[in-house]
Amino acid sequence: MKAIAVLTSGGDAPGMNASIRAVVRTAINNNIKVYGIERGFTGLIYKEYQELTRHSVSNIIQRGGTMLKTSRCDEWKVPKGREAGAKLLQKLDVEGVVAIGGDGTFHGAHSFAEEHQIPIIGVPATIDNDIYGTDYTIGFDTAVNIALDAIDKIRDTADSHERMFIIEVMGRNSGFIALEVGIGGGAEEILVPEEKTNITELAERIFEGRKKGKTSSIIVVAEGEEEGNAFTIANRIKRISGMEYRVVVLGHIQRGGSPTSRDRLLGSLLGSQAVLGLLNGRTDVMVGEINSKIVFTPLEDSWTNQKNIDKNLFSLAQLLA
Ligand code: F6P
């Protein structure tokens, strides 16, 4: 293998830089040239790339975001876009690609591998942690810790004003962030898309809690909650209970900042293993870590199978609230 390419695509996630660094240094240690493709699949179409050296990836392991930039590329969803990408890679003598991202990235990578027979390996990086085939995705741990820090601060003001706070965390289709943050932040209620919510019962529980002496409450809502966003839910609770509230949407703050040690380690491990996977002839797979072991899962399985949240944790949250 003479050369490989690496790209980051979809929502950025803290730890992506650690992963790029690991890809580059593992490849160079195996005498393989590395091209960094900029802005995800968009860079493959528009020939935006740079050769990466050991030095290009110095001093990035501690940085959030991605040094290669990222995008959600609609042009890649059609064969014409992917053809342009294949031409560029042939011109560069690239014999393997590492695509770092989430679900959308893996769809694009899979179609590319099928149509153009260019070996490609996915590295799971999304704060949502909603990818089957790995216990954790790169970026999740950092996002959870950022959200927890915010909730701890909100708790101080909630306590002082004796208020109910409804806090929305990211998670377009999944409640991994909400569940972990809800338990770690001592939330009274956690609302996620995977679990049906009865707002009337929830409002009654909060109201009962007040009667028993609770002076403030924290409700964590995942962005993808089926009953609506944090504002809608807050309004409905108020209509039932009459309680005053404030809403905080944490939003993109959860995607920024320095990655935690766990995300740096996971990014480094999976980035390095992706290159070794390519060297061992693997393609159209995602590299993940399950029970501390490296596992390769067909890219298609990463979205046809659903990664389930641990529903036992809801009982724990209720018990401890
Ligand atoms: O997939 C990661 C994520 O942060 C989701 O939690 C969120 O719904 C989405 O990306 C937001 O995407 P964008 O930054 O494109 O608005």
mmCIF file of C-alpha atoms and ligand atoms in Angstrom:
data_model
loop_
_atom_site.group_PDB
_atom_site.id
_atom_site.type_symbol
_atom_site.label_atom_id
_atom_site.label_comp_id
_atom_site.label_asym_id
_atom_site.label_seq_id
_atom_site.Cartn_x
_atom_site.Cartn_y
_atom_site.Cartn_z
ATOM 1 C CA MET A 1 0.000 0.000 0.000
ATOM 2 C CA LYS A 2 1.599 3.256 -1.166
ATOM 3 C CA ALA A 3 -0.875 5.877 -0.030
ATOM 4 C CA ILE A 4 -4.091 6.292 1.952
ATOM 5 C CA ALA A 5 -6.495 9.167 2.517
ATOM 6 C CA VAL A 6 -8.177 10.284 5.717
ATOM 7 C CA LEU A 7 -11.237 12.496 6.113
ATOM 8 C CA THR A 8 -13.686 13.632 8.775
ATOM 9 C CA SER A 9 -17.343 14.006 7.873
ATOM 10 C CA GLY A 10 -20.702 14.825 9.506
ATOM 11 C CA GLY A 11 -20.956 16.579 12.874
ATOM 12 C CA ASP A 12 -17.541 17.229 14.387
ATOM 13 C CA ALA A 13 -16.690 15.398 17.600
ATOM 14 C CA PRO A 14 -13.943 16.055 20.173
ATOM 15 C CA GLY A 15 -11.273 13.397 19.645
ATOM 16 C CA MET A 16 -11.410 13.503 15.839
ATOM 17 C CA ASN A 17 -8.015 15.210 15.820
ATOM 18 C CA ALA A 18 -6.537 12.479 18.001
ATOM 19 C CA SER A 19 -7.835 9.994 15.467
ATOM 20 C CA ILE A 20 -6.393 11.850 12.460
ATOM 21 C CA ARG A 21 -3.042 12.013 14.245
ATOM 22 C CA ALA A 22 -3.126 8.266 14.905
ATOM 23 C CA VAL A 23 -4.009 7.479 11.280
ATOM 24 C CA VAL A 24 -1.180 9.646 9.986
ATOM 25 C CA ARG A 25 1.501 8.393 12.343
ATOM 26 C CA THR A 26 0.526 4.718 12.038
ATOM 27 C CA ALA A 27 0.570 4.984 8.248
ATOM 28 C CA ILE A 28 3.892 6.821 8.113
ATOM 29 C CA ASN A 29 5.435 4.259 10.464
ATOM 30 C CA ASN A 30 4.408 1.671 7.868
ATOM 31 C CA ASN A 31 5.916 3.712 5.003
ATOM 32 C CA ILE A 32 2.536 4.777 3.661
ATOM 33 C CA LYS A 33 1.914 8.294 2.400
ATOM 34 C CA VAL A 34 -1.199 10.034 3.820
ATOM 35 C CA TYR A 35 -3.454 12.591 2.182
ATOM 36 C CA GLY A 36 -5.782 14.594 4.406
ATOM 37 C CA ILE A 37 -8.999 15.321 2.513
ATOM 38 C CA GLU A 38 -10.595 18.588 3.569
ATOM 39 C CA ARG A 39 -14.287 19.174 4.406
ATOM 40 C CA GLY A 40 -15.192 15.485 4.325
ATOM 41 C CA PHE A 41 -16.504 14.000 1.092
ATOM 42 C CA THR A 42 -16.790 17.525 -0.346
ATOM 43 C CA GLY A 43 -12.990 17.682 -0.532
ATOM 44 C CA LEU A 44 -12.894 14.442 -2.512
ATOM 45 C CA ILE A 45 -15.261 15.933 -5.088
ATOM 46 C CA TYR A 46 -13.549 19.327 -5.283
ATOM 47 C CA LYS A 47 -9.946 18.068 -4.956
ATOM 48 C CA GLU A 48 -9.229 19.787 -1.652
ATOM 49 C CA TYR A 49 -6.467 17.889 0.075
ATOM 50 C CA GLN A 50 -2.984 18.113 1.549
ATOM 51 C CA GLU A 51 -0.275 15.598 2.186
ATOM 52 C CA LEU A 52 0.045 15.058 5.927
ATOM 53 C CA THR A 53 3.396 14.486 7.602
ATOM 54 C CA ARG A 54 4.236 13.534 11.184
ATOM 55 C CA HIS A 55 4.699 17.238 11.803
ATOM 56 C CA SER A 56 1.297 18.245 10.301
ATOM 57 C CA VAL A 57 -0.435 16.447 13.157
ATOM 58 C CA SER A 58 1.726 17.794 15.995
ATOM 59 C CA ASN A 59 -0.039 19.713 18.721
ATOM 60 C CA ILE A 60 -3.582 18.697 17.717
ATOM 61 C CA ILE A 61 -4.386 15.829 20.106
ATOM 62 C CA GLN A 62 -5.691 18.277 22.711
ATOM 63 C CA ARG A 63 -7.872 20.272 20.310
ATOM 64 C CA GLY A 64 -11.601 19.939 19.737
ATOM 65 C CA GLY A 65 -13.126 20.105 16.244
ATOM 66 C CA THR A 66 -11.228 18.671 13.304
ATOM 67 C CA MET A 67 -8.114 20.072 11.620
ATOM 68 C CA LEU A 68 -9.425 18.681 8.306
ATOM 69 C CA LYS A 69 -12.784 20.477 8.628
ATOM 70 C CA THR A 70 -16.013 18.618 8.032
ATOM 71 C CA SER A 71 -19.309 18.867 6.156
ATOM 72 C CA ARG A 72 -22.551 17.056 5.486
ATOM 73 C CA CYS A 73 -22.184 16.559 1.738
ATOM 74 C CA ASP A 74 -25.353 16.113 -0.339
ATOM 75 C CA GLU A 75 -23.407 15.772 -3.601
ATOM 76 C CA TRP A 76 -21.811 12.594 -2.266
ATOM 77 C CA LYS A 77 -25.245 10.982 -2.024
ATOM 78 C CA VAL A 78 -25.416 10.646 -5.824
ATOM 79 C CA PRO A 79 -23.121 8.446 -7.983
ATOM 80 C CA LYS A 80 -21.737 11.445 -9.922
ATOM 81 C CA GLY A 81 -20.174 12.916 -6.771
ATOM 82 C CA ARG A 82 -18.641 9.596 -5.794
ATOM 83 C CA GLU A 83 -17.224 9.144 -9.305
ATOM 84 C CA ALA A 84 -15.369 12.455 -8.970
ATOM 85 C CA GLY A 85 -13.955 11.241 -5.645
ATOM 86 C CA ALA A 86 -12.797 7.942 -7.154
ATOM 87 C CA LYS A 87 -11.002 9.788 -9.962
ATOM 88 C CA LEU A 88 -9.086 11.951 -7.500
ATOM 89 C CA LEU A 89 -8.013 8.952 -5.443
ATOM 90 C CA GLN A 90 -6.856 7.061 -8.540
ATOM 91 C CA LYS A 91 -4.807 10.085 -9.596
ATOM 92 C CA LEU A 92 -3.165 10.174 -6.154
ATOM 93 C CA ASP A 93 -2.528 6.383 -6.130
ATOM 94 C CA VAL A 94 -4.579 6.103 -2.964
ATOM 95 C CA GLU A 95 -5.310 2.480 -2.087
ATOM 96 C CA GLY A 96 -7.330 2.931 1.079
ATOM 97 C CA VAL A 97 -9.503 5.487 2.875
ATOM 98 C CA VAL A 98 -10.198 6.101 6.558
ATOM 99 C CA ALA A 99 -13.529 7.901 7.021
ATOM 100 C CA ILE A 100 -14.039 9.316 10.512
ATOM 101 C CA GLY A 101 -17.648 10.219 11.354
ATOM 102 C CA GLY A 102 -21.089 8.859 12.139
ATOM 103 C CA ASP A 103 -24.030 7.234 10.460
ATOM 104 C CA GLY A 104 -24.183 9.535 7.383
ATOM 105 C CA THR A 105 -20.433 9.131 6.830
ATOM 106 C CA PHE A 106 -20.748 5.353 6.874
ATOM 107 C CA HIS A 107 -23.607 5.377 4.345
ATOM 108 C CA GLY A 108 -21.407 7.438 2.005
ATOM 109 C CA ALA A 109 -18.380 5.233 2.629
ATOM 110 C CA HIS A 110 -20.317 2.041 1.980
ATOM 111 C CA SER A 111 -21.723 3.240 -1.369
ATOM 112 C CA PHE A 112 -18.241 4.340 -2.381
ATOM 113 C CA ALA A 113 -16.663 0.986 -1.502
ATOM 114 C CA GLU A 114 -19.371 -0.887 -3.390
ATOM 115 C CA GLU A 115 -19.170 1.204 -6.551
ATOM 116 C CA HIS A 116 -15.451 1.840 -6.822
ATOM 117 C CA GLN A 117 -13.754 -1.054 -5.013
ATOM 118 C CA ILE A 118 -11.546 1.334 -3.036
ATOM 119 C CA PRO A 119 -10.894 -0.153 0.408
ATOM 120 C CA ILE A 120 -12.483 2.002 3.086
ATOM 121 C CA ILE A 121 -12.726 1.758 6.867
ATOM 122 C CA GLY A 122 -15.009 3.821 9.093
ATOM 123 C CA VAL A 123 -14.018 5.191 12.496
ATOM 124 C CA PRO A 124 -17.064 5.990 14.698
ATOM 125 C CA ALA A 125 -16.972 9.597 15.860
ATOM 126 C CA THR A 126 -20.149 11.356 16.948
ATOM 127 C CA ILE A 127 -21.155 12.849 20.258
ATOM 128 C CA ASP A 128 -24.489 10.978 19.983
ATOM 129 C CA ASN A 129 -22.938 7.521 20.631
ATOM 130 C CA ASP A 130 -25.699 6.006 18.487
ATOM 131 C CA ILE A 131 -23.538 3.700 16.354
ATOM 132 C CA TYR A 132 -23.907 -0.066 16.531
ATOM 133 C CA GLY A 133 -20.612 -1.996 16.658
ATOM 134 C CA THR A 134 -18.803 -0.049 19.354
ATOM 135 C CA ASP A 135 -19.479 0.541 23.049
ATOM 136 C CA TYR A 136 -18.572 4.211 22.708
ATOM 137 C CA THR A 137 -18.071 6.628 19.856
ATOM 138 C CA ILE A 138 -15.337 9.255 19.833
ATOM 139 C CA GLY A 139 -16.660 12.528 21.278
ATOM 140 C CA PHE A 140 -19.412 11.116 23.484
ATOM 141 C CA ASP A 141 -17.431 11.250 26.717
ATOM 142 C CA THR A 142 -16.414 14.871 26.164
ATOM 143 C CA ALA A 143 -19.975 15.935 25.284
ATOM 144 C CA VAL A 144 -21.336 14.257 28.406
ATOM 145 C CA ASN A 145 -18.781 15.955 30.621
ATOM 146 C CA ILE A 146 -19.476 19.380 29.075
ATOM 147 C CA ALA A 147 -23.223 18.912 29.616
ATOM 148 C CA LEU A 148 -22.653 17.709 33.183
ATOM 149 C CA ASP A 149 -20.578 20.753 33.999
ATOM 150 C CA ALA A 150 -23.395 22.963 32.659
ATOM 151 C CA ILE A 151 -26.023 21.113 34.694
ATOM 152 C CA ASP A 152 -23.981 21.458 37.874
ATOM 153 C CA LYS A 153 -23.954 25.218 37.300
ATOM 154 C CA ILE A 154 -27.668 25.362 36.479
ATOM 155 C CA ARG A 155 -28.356 23.423 39.681
ATOM 156 C CA ASP A 156 -26.911 26.275 41.757
ATOM 157 C CA THR A 157 -29.335 28.805 40.324
ATOM 158 C CA ALA A 158 -32.218 26.302 40.286
ATOM 159 C CA ASP A 159 -31.633 25.717 43.973
ATOM 160 C CA SER A 160 -31.335 29.414 44.840
ATOM 161 C CA HIS A 161 -34.556 30.373 43.037
ATOM 162 C CA GLU A 162 -36.367 27.130 43.872
ATOM 163 C CA ARG A 163 -37.143 26.614 40.208
ATOM 164 C CA MET A 164 -37.725 23.850 37.734
ATOM 165 C CA PHE A 165 -35.206 23.760 34.861
ATOM 166 C CA ILE A 166 -35.794 21.883 31.628
ATOM 167 C CA ILE A 167 -32.425 21.272 29.978
ATOM 168 C CA GLU A 168 -32.174 20.081 26.387
ATOM 169 C CA VAL A 169 -29.085 18.098 25.378
ATOM 170 C CA MET A 170 -28.069 16.924 21.901
ATOM 171 C CA GLY A 171 -29.070 13.561 20.460
ATOM 172 C CA ARG A 172 -31.018 13.780 17.226
ATOM 173 C CA ASN A 173 -32.399 10.242 17.333
ATOM 174 C CA SER A 174 -31.035 8.891 20.561
ATOM 175 C CA GLY A 175 -30.913 9.437 24.292
ATOM 176 C CA PHE A 176 -27.386 8.269 25.164
ATOM 177 C CA ILE A 177 -26.224 11.746 26.183
ATOM 178 C CA ALA A 178 -29.461 12.542 28.046
ATOM 179 C CA LEU A 179 -29.428 9.304 30.020
ATOM 180 C CA GLU A 180 -25.809 9.495 31.132
ATOM 181 C CA VAL A 181 -25.997 13.208 31.892
ATOM 182 C CA GLY A 182 -29.348 12.829 33.633
ATOM 183 C CA ILE A 183 -27.993 10.240 36.038
ATOM 184 C CA GLY A 184 -24.659 12.002 36.578
ATOM 185 C CA GLY A 185 -26.416 15.340 37.090
ATOM 186 C CA GLY A 186 -29.005 13.912 39.505
ATOM 187 C CA ALA A 187 -31.971 14.848 37.287
ATOM 188 C CA GLU A 188 -35.506 14.203 38.531
ATOM 189 C CA GLU A 189 -36.653 13.184 35.053
ATOM 190 C CA ILE A 190 -34.911 12.072 31.836
ATOM 191 C CA LEU A 191 -36.748 12.170 28.507
ATOM 192 C CA VAL A 192 -35.358 10.274 25.512
ATOM 193 C CA PRO A 193 -36.745 9.251 22.109
ATOM 194 C CA GLU A 194 -36.320 5.532 22.880
ATOM 195 C CA GLU A 195 -38.756 5.607 25.797
ATOM 196 C CA LYS A 196 -42.401 6.728 25.725
ATOM 197 C CA THR A 197 -43.060 9.752 27.946
ATOM 198 C CA ASN A 198 -46.334 10.556 29.681
ATOM 199 C CA ILE A 199 -46.167 14.303 30.337
ATOM 200 C CA THR A 200 -49.211 14.328 32.630
ATOM 201 C CA GLU A 201 -47.704 11.680 34.907
ATOM 202 C CA LEU A 202 -44.332 13.426 34.800
ATOM 203 C CA ALA A 203 -45.889 16.776 35.805
ATOM 204 C CA GLU A 204 -47.747 15.077 38.639
ATOM 205 C CA ARG A 205 -44.537 13.437 39.905
ATOM 206 C CA ILE A 206 -42.730 16.787 39.896
ATOM 207 C CA PHE A 207 -45.659 18.440 41.671
ATOM 208 C CA GLU A 208 -45.816 15.652 44.291
ATOM 209 C CA GLY A 209 -42.066 16.055 44.829
ATOM 210 C CA ARG A 210 -42.630 19.725 45.615
ATOM 211 C CA LYS A 211 -45.310 18.871 48.160
ATOM 212 C CA LYS A 212 -42.865 16.501 49.838
ATOM 213 C CA GLY A 213 -40.263 19.251 50.194
ATOM 214 C CA LYS A 214 -38.205 19.251 46.989
ATOM 215 C CA THR A 215 -37.506 22.878 46.209
ATOM 216 C CA SER A 216 -36.032 22.631 42.721
ATOM 217 C CA SER A 217 -36.050 20.157 39.844
ATOM 218 C CA ILE A 218 -33.884 19.320 36.860
ATOM 219 C CA ILE A 219 -35.469 17.673 33.819
ATOM 220 C CA VAL A 220 -33.118 16.520 31.065
ATOM 221 C CA VAL A 221 -34.621 16.230 27.575
ATOM 222 C CA ALA A 222 -32.893 14.687 24.557
ATOM 223 C CA GLU A 223 -33.167 16.785 21.414
ATOM 224 C CA GLY A 224 -34.982 13.949 19.616
ATOM 225 C CA GLU A 225 -37.629 13.396 22.327
ATOM 226 C CA GLU A 226 -40.877 12.384 20.616
ATOM 227 C CA GLU A 227 -43.122 14.615 22.786
ATOM 228 C CA GLY A 228 -41.384 17.743 21.473
ATOM 229 C CA ASN A 229 -38.473 20.017 22.328
ATOM 230 C CA ALA A 230 -37.649 21.432 25.758
ATOM 231 C CA PHE A 231 -39.863 24.518 25.285
ATOM 232 C CA THR A 232 -42.903 22.453 24.278
ATOM 233 C CA ILE A 233 -42.415 20.095 27.189
ATOM 234 C CA ALA A 234 -41.880 22.926 29.674
ATOM 235 C CA ASN A 235 -45.111 24.582 28.534
ATOM 236 C CA ARG A 236 -47.090 21.394 28.904
ATOM 237 C CA ILE A 237 -45.749 20.776 32.402
ATOM 238 C CA LYS A 238 -46.639 24.326 33.372
ATOM 239 C CA ARG A 239 -50.183 23.956 32.051
ATOM 240 C CA ILE A 240 -50.683 20.877 34.226
ATOM 241 C CA SER A 241 -48.787 21.866 37.359
ATOM 242 C CA GLY A 242 -48.749 25.678 37.221
ATOM 243 C CA MET A 243 -45.077 25.582 38.143
ATOM 244 C CA GLU A 244 -42.645 28.252 37.046
ATOM 245 C CA TYR A 245 -39.780 27.095 34.832
ATOM 246 C CA ARG A 246 -36.708 28.075 32.829
ATOM 247 C CA VAL A 247 -35.442 26.304 29.701
ATOM 248 C CA VAL A 248 -31.778 25.894 28.726
ATOM 249 C CA VAL A 249 -30.786 24.414 25.365
ATOM 250 C CA LEU A 250 -27.140 23.394 25.613
ATOM 251 C CA GLY A 251 -26.753 22.944 21.836
ATOM 252 C CA HIS A 252 -23.430 23.017 20.037
ATOM 253 C CA ILE A 253 -21.421 23.880 23.146
ATOM 254 C CA GLN A 254 -21.492 20.091 23.715
ATOM 255 C CA ARG A 255 -19.476 19.508 20.525
ATOM 256 C CA GLY A 256 -16.610 21.880 21.271
ATOM 257 C CA GLY A 257 -13.625 22.076 23.570
ATOM 258 C CA SER A 258 -10.709 19.927 24.494
ATOM 259 C CA PRO A 259 -11.400 16.181 24.335
ATOM 260 C CA THR A 260 -11.344 14.176 27.565
ATOM 261 C CA SER A 261 -8.595 11.610 28.103
ATOM 262 C CA ARG A 262 -11.060 8.835 27.183
ATOM 263 C CA ASP A 263 -11.834 10.440 23.839
ATOM 264 C CA ARG A 264 -8.167 11.036 23.105
ATOM 265 C CA LEU A 265 -7.425 7.401 23.880
ATOM 266 C CA LEU A 266 -10.361 6.024 21.887
ATOM 267 C CA GLY A 267 -9.570 8.330 18.946
ATOM 268 C CA SER A 268 -5.929 7.218 18.968
ATOM 269 C CA LEU A 269 -6.754 3.529 19.294
ATOM 270 C CA LEU A 270 -9.422 3.386 16.590
ATOM 271 C CA GLY A 271 -7.477 5.615 14.183
ATOM 272 C CA SER A 272 -4.434 3.392 14.447
ATOM 273 C CA GLN A 273 -6.465 0.177 14.153
ATOM 274 C CA ALA A 274 -8.210 1.512 11.043
ATOM 275 C CA VAL A 275 -4.862 1.773 9.252
ATOM 276 C CA LEU A 276 -3.826 -1.702 10.422
ATOM 277 C CA GLY A 277 -7.209 -2.975 9.211
ATOM 278 C CA LEU A 278 -6.560 -1.547 5.731
ATOM 279 C CA LEU A 279 -3.104 -3.139 5.742
ATOM 280 C CA ASN A 280 -4.722 -6.471 6.604
ATOM 281 C CA GLY A 281 -7.040 -6.209 3.604
ATOM 282 C CA ARG A 282 -10.210 -5.146 5.408
ATOM 283 C CA THR A 283 -12.740 -2.957 3.649
ATOM 284 C CA ASP A 284 -16.320 -1.713 3.960
ATOM 285 C CA VAL A 285 -16.129 -2.143 7.735
ATOM 286 C CA MET A 286 -16.150 0.053 10.809
ATOM 287 C CA VAL A 287 -13.574 -0.376 13.562
ATOM 288 C CA GLY A 288 -15.004 -0.249 17.067
ATOM 289 C CA GLU A 289 -14.254 -1.271 20.621
ATOM 290 C CA ILE A 290 -16.528 -3.689 22.451
ATOM 291 C CA ASN A 291 -15.647 -4.891 25.956
ATOM 292 C CA SER A 292 -12.123 -3.505 25.502
ATOM 293 C CA LYS A 293 -11.566 -5.529 22.324
ATOM 294 C CA ILE A 294 -11.153 -4.210 18.777
ATOM 295 C CA VAL A 295 -14.032 -5.347 16.581
ATOM 296 C CA PHE A 296 -14.631 -4.826 12.845
ATOM 297 C CA THR A 297 -18.310 -4.570 11.850
ATOM 298 C CA PRO A 298 -19.600 -4.370 8.247
ATOM 299 C CA LEU A 299 -20.498 -0.728 7.585
ATOM 300 C CA GLU A 300 -24.019 -1.699 6.610
ATOM 301 C CA ASP A 301 -24.584 -3.411 9.988
ATOM 302 C CA SER A 302 -23.722 -0.174 11.760
ATOM 303 C CA TRP A 303 -27.048 1.329 10.656
ATOM 304 C CA THR A 304 -29.237 -1.706 10.000
ATOM 305 C CA ASN A 305 -28.756 -2.734 13.646
ATOM 306 C CA GLN A 306 -29.822 -0.482 16.446
ATOM 307 C CA LYS A 307 -27.605 0.227 19.431
ATOM 308 C CA ASN A 308 -29.902 0.151 22.435
ATOM 309 C CA ILE A 309 -29.681 2.344 25.477
ATOM 310 C CA ASP A 310 -29.564 0.520 28.795
ATOM 311 C CA LYS A 311 -33.180 0.769 29.974
ATOM 312 C CA ASN A 312 -32.240 -0.413 33.482
ATOM 313 C CA LEU A 313 -30.629 2.961 33.936
ATOM 314 C CA PHE A 314 -34.079 4.594 33.903
ATOM 315 C CA SER A 315 -35.083 2.656 37.002
ATOM 316 C CA LEU A 316 -31.814 3.695 38.618
ATOM 317 C CA ALA A 317 -32.509 7.346 37.773
ATOM 318 C CA GLN A 318 -36.052 7.105 39.225
ATOM 319 C CA LEU A 319 -34.799 5.354 42.328
ATOM 320 C CA LEU A 320 -32.166 7.968 43.034
ATOM 321 C CA ALA A 321 -34.124 11.105 42.057
HETATM 322 O O1 F6P B 1 -24.879 14.014 15.254
HETATM 323 C C1 F6P B 1 -24.337 14.912 16.148
HETATM 324 C C2 F6P B 1 -25.244 16.096 16.357
HETATM 325 O O2 F6P B 1 -24.617 16.986 17.241
HETATM 326 C C3 F6P B 1 -26.663 15.766 16.839
HETATM 327 O O3 F6P B 1 -26.721 15.523 18.223
HETATM 328 C C4 F6P B 1 -27.412 16.994 16.405
HETATM 329 O O4 F6P B 1 -28.770 16.719 16.232
HETATM 330 C C5 F6P B 1 -26.762 17.324 15.100
HETATM 331 O O5 F6P B 1 -25.460 16.789 15.135
HETATM 332 C C6 F6P B 1 -26.705 18.786 14.783
HETATM 333 O O6 F6P B 1 -26.143 18.942 13.519
HETATM 334 P P1 F6P B 1 -25.726 20.330 12.884
HETATM 335 O O7 F6P B 1 -24.500 20.806 13.602
HETATM 336 O O8 F6P B 1 -25.458 20.018 11.460
HETATM 337 O O9 F6P B 1 -26.868 21.261 13.096
#
